[in-house]
Amino acid sequence: MITDDFFKNQCEENDKVGRIALSSHGIYSILIDQGTVEGRLPGRFHHHTIEVKDFPAVGDWVVYQKEVQGKVLIDRVLRRKTLLSRKKAGTTTDEQVMVANADVVLIVTALTKEWNVRRIERYVHQVYESGAMPVIVCTKKDLCDTVSRCLYEIERVAPGVPVHAINTLTGEGVEGLAEEFRPGETITLIGSSGVGKSTLINRLLSAETQKTNAVRSRDDRGRHTTTHRELFELPSGTMIIDTPGMRELQLWGDESTIGETFQDIDQLSEGCKFRDCQHESEPGCNVLAAIHEGELDEQRLESYRKLKRELRRLELKDKYGTHRTNRMLHGPNKING
Ligand SMILES: Nc1nc2c(ncn2[C@@H]2O[C@H](COP(=O)(O)OP(=O)(O)OP(=O)(O)O)[C@@H](O)[C@H]2O)c(=O)[nH]1
Ligand SMILES: [Mg+2]
Ligand SMILES: [Zn+2]
């Protein structure tokens, strides 16, 4: 069942290996060659596992042992290729794992009132942070009169990221999108509720497997129809993971992948006079010059600063706790950013 050497190399010949398709209250549904089995974690796992991210997540490859009555016990989780996380809502600095081992993440957004390029920018960043490749999918093309304008806006916030505008109901554009997937690869979809993630999965599966629901007419918002992450296999051999709609995306990670998300600013900054230029007011700043000349949107630099601040705050909080971080960021010893 495993075709990828990255995972194969982590197993012994006689290991029984499966993949987490669904997880609910400590019970895991595990995909194996013969179908699916129900699995659970042994007690020692809970004792030795300290971080949330060490628990199996949907998309994880696991080694298991047979138990009685067709159930299995999960022995260990194979090292992950990618991990899509976000920060848990609230003031904590806890990581919340969304999906493990996705190769491609479809950032799904509707060409309706839900449209927000700044949100797309954040999603793109979190996907780069996960190690997967982002692809942007704009659904409900049929409800939009300004598709090319929207695609242009996306290009400005996500340079180099593939974009597809589709009508999921008729299938227009879906074939082109499916060309981004390879057999053996794992795809996942993320986005707000009601943008059409499950509708797209059903179309790709050619079956009404996932429940879908009309958006509220008053404000176009979804009804949080999908409540679990779940892995499916497409007829082409590609694996796909549906996820529940997100209310907001709080970033998780550090500043190391910011250069991928902001390739445009990264490139421009090579022309700055100072190597550590913060693009605030330094002389010879090439980024500020580009804004002045209209080559770069000021909004874009704003986002860059905001993301950096957010990630720095997360890092500091993790190290020093909330109180000291607030003092460090706002207090007498103010640091830049
Ligand atoms: N007009 C139009 N409607 C669409 C399109 N794609 C999806 N829809 C509709 O949008 C509504 C929401 O679709 P879902 O697939 O349930 O959305 P979801 O993203 O899975 O939502 P959650 O599970 O709540 O996160 C459904 O009524 C779909 O029929 C499209 O391209 N055009
Ligand atoms: Mg859904
Ligand atoms: Zn600069």
Tab-separated table of C-alpha atoms in Angstrom, residues 63-308:
chain	number	residue	atom	x	y	z
A	63	VAL	CA	2.411	0.795	12.299
A	64	TYR	CA	-0.136	-1.337	14.151
A	65	GLN	CA	-0.651	-4.698	15.809
A	66	LYS	CA	-3.669	-6.959	15.525
A	67	GLU	CA	-5.882	-7.156	18.553
A	68	VAL	CA	-8.927	-9.248	19.264
A	69	GLN	CA	-12.128	-8.940	17.251
A	70	GLY	CA	-10.577	-7.336	14.215
A	71	LYS	CA	-9.489	-4.223	16.088
A	72	VAL	CA	-5.919	-2.977	16.092
A	73	LEU	CA	-3.546	-1.210	18.407
A	74	ILE	CA	-1.429	1.626	17.021
A	75	ASP	CA	2.258	1.089	17.736
A	76	ARG	CA	3.836	4.175	16.285
A	77	VAL	CA	3.332	7.054	13.868
A	78	LEU	CA	5.757	7.259	10.947
A	79	ARG	CA	7.748	10.432	10.551
A	80	ARG	CA	5.745	12.966	8.560
A	81	LYS	CA	6.534	14.476	5.233
A	82	THR	CA	4.387	17.539	5.811
A	83	LEU	CA	2.210	18.792	8.637
A	84	LEU	CA	-0.516	21.363	8.254
A	85	SER	CA	-1.199	23.129	11.545
A	86	ARG	CA	-2.640	26.310	12.882
A	87	LYS	CA	-2.613	28.049	16.206
A	88	LYS	CA	-5.497	27.058	18.415
A	89	ALA	CA	-8.036	29.838	18.833
A	90	GLY	CA	-7.730	31.889	22.005
A	91	THR	CA	-4.731	33.228	23.785
A	92	THR	CA	-2.801	29.979	24.187
A	93	THR	CA	0.233	29.093	22.105
A	94	ASP	CA	-0.968	25.598	21.330
A	95	GLU	CA	-0.573	24.007	17.965
A	96	GLN	CA	-3.604	22.420	16.376
A	97	VAL	CA	-2.826	19.801	13.796
A	98	MET	CA	-5.109	19.789	10.771
A	99	VAL	CA	-3.732	17.239	8.327
A	100	ALA	CA	-0.588	15.130	8.042
A	101	ASN	CA	1.313	14.211	4.880
A	102	ALA	CA	-0.559	16.280	2.310
A	103	ASP	CA	1.530	16.894	-0.810
A	104	VAL	CA	-0.785	19.546	-2.210
A	105	VAL	CA	-3.169	21.795	-0.306
A	106	LEU	CA	-6.090	23.291	-2.204
A	107	ILE	CA	-6.922	26.677	-0.746
A	108	VAL	CA	-10.596	26.884	-1.612
A	109	THR	CA	-12.329	30.241	-1.795
A	110	ALA	CA	-15.594	31.279	-3.431
A	111	LEU	CA	-15.907	34.098	-5.957
A	112	THR	CA	-18.688	35.607	-3.854
A	113	LYS	CA	-18.993	37.829	-0.773
A	114	GLU	CA	-16.502	35.559	0.942
A	115	TRP	CA	-13.732	36.887	-1.320
A	116	ASN	CA	-10.754	38.218	0.658
A	117	VAL	CA	-7.248	38.219	-0.790
A	118	ARG	CA	-5.631	38.941	2.559
A	119	ARG	CA	-7.088	35.728	3.886
A	120	ILE	CA	-5.762	33.835	0.864
A	121	GLU	CA	-2.337	35.305	1.572
A	122	ARG	CA	-2.444	33.870	5.110
A	123	TYR	CA	-3.552	30.473	3.900
A	124	VAL	CA	-0.731	30.388	1.360
A	125	HIS	CA	1.751	31.143	4.092
A	126	GLN	CA	0.462	28.366	6.329
A	127	VAL	CA	0.656	25.873	3.451
A	128	TYR	CA	4.276	26.763	2.721
A	129	GLU	CA	4.953	26.401	6.420
A	130	SER	CA	3.486	22.861	6.307
A	131	GLY	CA	5.918	21.797	3.597
A	132	ALA	CA	3.155	21.114	1.042
A	133	MET	CA	2.509	22.931	-2.248
A	134	PRO	CA	-0.361	25.409	-2.377
A	135	VAL	CA	-2.926	25.555	-5.192
A	136	ILE	CA	-5.705	28.147	-5.107
A	137	VAL	CA	-9.191	27.078	-6.166
A	138	CYS	CA	-11.849	29.727	-6.779
A	139	THR	CA	-15.301	28.139	-6.791
A	140	LYS	CA	-18.699	29.560	-7.830
A	141	LYS	CA	-17.358	31.062	-11.013
A	142	ASP	CA	-20.961	31.100	-12.221
A	143	LEU	CA	-21.862	33.668	-9.556
A	144	CYS	CA	-19.112	36.161	-10.418
A	145	ASP	CA	-18.925	38.823	-13.147
A	146	THR	CA	-15.366	39.853	-12.415
A	147	VAL	CA	-13.451	36.580	-12.567
A	148	SER	CA	-10.408	37.947	-14.382
A	149	ARG	CA	-10.151	40.877	-11.964
A	150	CYS	CA	-10.203	38.421	-9.042
A	151	LEU	CA	-7.565	36.215	-10.623
A	152	TYR	CA	-5.378	39.256	-11.126
A	153	GLU	CA	-5.747	40.165	-7.446
A	154	ILE	CA	-4.687	36.654	-6.469
A	155	GLU	CA	-1.609	36.843	-8.623
A	156	ARG	CA	-0.563	39.921	-6.652
A	157	VAL	CA	-0.812	38.168	-3.284
A	158	ALA	CA	0.314	34.691	-4.291
A	159	PRO	CA	2.953	35.024	-7.003
A	160	GLY	CA	3.768	31.691	-8.626
A	161	VAL	CA	0.923	29.765	-6.997
A	162	PRO	CA	-1.321	27.898	-9.487
A	163	VAL	CA	-4.896	29.236	-9.572
A	164	HIS	CA	-8.037	27.569	-10.932
A	165	ALA	CA	-11.472	29.136	-11.296
A	166	ILE	CA	-14.176	26.497	-11.386
A	167	ASN	CA	-17.903	25.902	-11.347
A	168	THR	CA	-18.188	22.867	-9.157
A	169	LEU	CA	-21.836	22.316	-10.049
A	170	THR	CA	-21.270	21.909	-13.796
A	171	GLY	CA	-17.693	20.686	-13.491
A	172	GLU	CA	-16.301	23.548	-15.568
A	173	GLY	CA	-12.572	23.839	-14.817
A	174	VAL	CA	-12.477	20.765	-12.590
A	175	GLU	CA	-10.647	18.647	-15.148
A	176	GLY	CA	-7.862	21.191	-15.417
A	177	LEU	CA	-7.597	21.282	-11.653
A	178	ALA	CA	-7.394	17.493	-11.405
A	179	GLU	CA	-4.337	17.636	-13.661
A	180	GLU	CA	-2.458	19.069	-10.692
A	181	PHE	CA	-2.843	15.734	-8.846
A	182	ARG	CA	-0.655	12.665	-9.286
A	183	PRO	CA	-1.605	9.100	-8.359
A	184	GLY	CA	-0.141	8.276	-4.975
A	185	GLU	CA	-0.175	11.912	-3.913
A	186	THR	CA	-2.305	13.245	-1.106
A	187	ILE	CA	-4.394	16.363	-1.537
A	188	THR	CA	-6.322	18.258	1.087
A	189	LEU	CA	-8.767	21.149	0.916
A	190	ILE	CA	-8.986	24.050	3.328
A	191	GLY	CA	-11.195	27.128	3.417
A	192	SER	CA	-14.250	28.742	4.973
A	193	SER	CA	-17.504	26.911	5.439
A	194	GLY	CA	-19.767	26.913	2.395
A	195	VAL	CA	-17.132	27.530	-0.288
A	196	GLY	CA	-17.789	24.090	-1.798
A	197	LYS	CA	-15.018	21.806	-0.524
A	198	SER	CA	-17.248	18.768	-0.101
A	199	THR	CA	-19.084	19.494	-3.349
A	200	LEU	CA	-15.717	19.375	-5.118
A	201	ILE	CA	-14.754	16.123	-3.376
A	202	ASN	CA	-18.044	14.532	-4.447
A	203	ARG	CA	-17.455	15.601	-8.016
A	204	LEU	CA	-13.943	14.169	-8.001
A	205	LEU	CA	-15.245	10.943	-6.440
A	206	SER	CA	-18.187	10.896	-8.902
A	207	ALA	CA	-20.377	10.089	-5.897
A	208	GLU	CA	-22.444	11.905	-3.290
A	209	THR	CA	-20.238	10.652	-0.478
A	210	GLN	CA	-19.960	13.878	1.516
A	211	LYS	CA	-22.929	15.820	2.790
A	212	THR	CA	-23.202	19.363	1.429
A	213	ASN	CA	-25.470	22.239	2.361
A	214	ALA	CA	-26.661	25.488	0.813
A	215	VAL	CA	-25.148	28.674	2.231
A	216	ARG	CA	-27.320	31.103	4.233
A	217	SER	CA	-28.920	33.453	1.733
A	218	ARG	CA	-28.623	36.524	3.955
A	219	ASP	CA	-24.821	36.584	4.157
A	220	ASP	CA	-23.489	33.741	1.987
A	221	ARG	CA	-22.016	31.950	4.981
A	222	GLY	CA	-21.788	28.191	5.176
A	223	ARG	CA	-23.411	26.038	7.830
A	224	HIS	CA	-20.384	24.042	8.948
A	225	THR	CA	-21.713	20.913	7.333
A	226	THR	CA	-18.509	18.861	7.394
A	227	THR	CA	-17.525	18.176	10.994
A	228	HIS	CA	-14.597	15.736	10.613
A	229	ARG	CA	-11.458	15.487	8.592
A	230	GLU	CA	-11.634	12.414	6.409
A	231	LEU	CA	-9.444	10.740	3.836
A	232	PHE	CA	-10.846	9.319	0.572
A	233	GLU	CA	-9.297	7.617	-2.429
A	234	LEU	CA	-10.115	9.039	-5.854
A	235	PRO	CA	-10.591	6.693	-8.825
A	236	SER	CA	-7.267	8.027	-10.177
A	237	GLY	CA	-5.379	6.734	-7.135
A	238	THR	CA	-4.924	10.165	-5.577
A	239	MET	CA	-5.865	10.421	-1.895
A	240	ILE	CA	-7.951	13.415	-0.828
A	241	ILE	CA	-8.812	14.777	2.615
A	242	ASP	CA	-11.967	16.799	3.282
A	243	THR	CA	-11.855	19.196	6.233
A	244	PRO	CA	-14.434	21.237	8.177
A	245	GLY	CA	-14.787	24.913	7.233
A	246	MET	CA	-12.551	27.288	9.173
A	247	ARG	CA	-13.722	30.414	10.941
A	248	GLU	CA	-10.301	31.966	10.953
A	249	LEU	CA	-6.749	30.905	10.446
A	250	GLN	CA	-4.394	31.766	13.259
A	251	LEU	CA	-0.889	31.257	12.044
A	252	TRP	CA	1.449	28.657	13.439
A	253	GLY	CA	5.180	28.389	12.788
A	254	ASP	CA	8.161	30.699	12.649
A	255	GLU	CA	9.481	33.315	10.276
A	256	SER	CA	11.596	30.933	8.219
A	257	THR	CA	9.117	30.430	5.368
A	258	ILE	CA	8.059	34.062	5.032
A	259	GLY	CA	10.377	34.433	2.044
A	260	GLU	CA	8.357	31.819	0.140
A	261	THR	CA	5.055	33.524	0.790
A	262	PHE	CA	6.475	36.935	-0.035
A	263	GLN	CA	8.744	36.027	-2.942
A	264	ASP	CA	8.118	39.435	-4.490
A	265	ILE	CA	9.311	41.335	-1.410
A	266	ASP	CA	12.121	38.863	-0.877
A	267	GLN	CA	13.433	39.514	-4.382
A	268	LEU	CA	13.078	43.256	-4.125
A	269	SER	CA	14.915	43.307	-0.810
A	270	GLU	CA	18.013	41.990	-2.517
A	271	GLY	CA	18.305	45.458	-3.980
A	272	CYS	CA	18.132	47.205	-0.591
A	273	LYS	CA	21.256	49.045	0.466
A	274	PHE	CA	21.404	47.390	3.903
A	275	ARG	CA	21.342	43.635	4.195
A	276	ASP	CA	19.154	43.717	7.297
A	277	CYS	CA	16.845	46.400	5.885
A	278	GLN	CA	13.421	46.329	7.581
A	279	HIS	CA	11.853	48.347	4.740
A	280	GLU	CA	10.620	50.937	7.219
A	281	SER	CA	12.409	54.166	6.334
A	282	GLU	CA	15.984	53.141	5.614
A	283	PRO	CA	17.852	54.969	2.858
A	284	GLY	CA	18.316	52.948	-0.326
A	285	CYS	CA	15.356	50.647	0.437
A	286	ASN	CA	14.391	48.956	-2.807
A	287	VAL	CA	11.061	47.719	-1.437
A	288	LEU	CA	9.878	51.216	-0.548
A	289	ALA	CA	11.097	52.398	-3.941
A	290	ALA	CA	8.967	49.720	-5.628
A	291	ILE	CA	5.914	50.938	-3.722
A	292	HIS	CA	6.681	54.490	-4.724
A	293	GLU	CA	6.839	53.428	-8.359
A	294	GLY	CA	3.595	51.444	-8.108
A	295	GLU	CA	5.235	48.076	-8.715
A	296	LEU	CA	4.309	46.763	-5.287
A	297	ASP	CA	1.067	47.326	-3.370
A	298	GLU	CA	1.542	49.032	-0.043
A	299	GLN	CA	-1.039	46.556	1.331
A	300	ARG	CA	1.298	43.747	0.461
A	301	LEU	CA	4.110	45.198	2.572
A	302	GLU	CA	1.575	45.741	5.355
A	303	SER	CA	0.654	42.019	5.250
A	304	TYR	CA	4.298	41.073	5.285
A	305	ARG	CA	4.868	43.139	8.408
A	306	LYS	CA	1.726	41.854	10.071
A	307	LEU	CA	2.614	38.204	9.455
A	308	LYS	CA	6.127	38.755	10.719
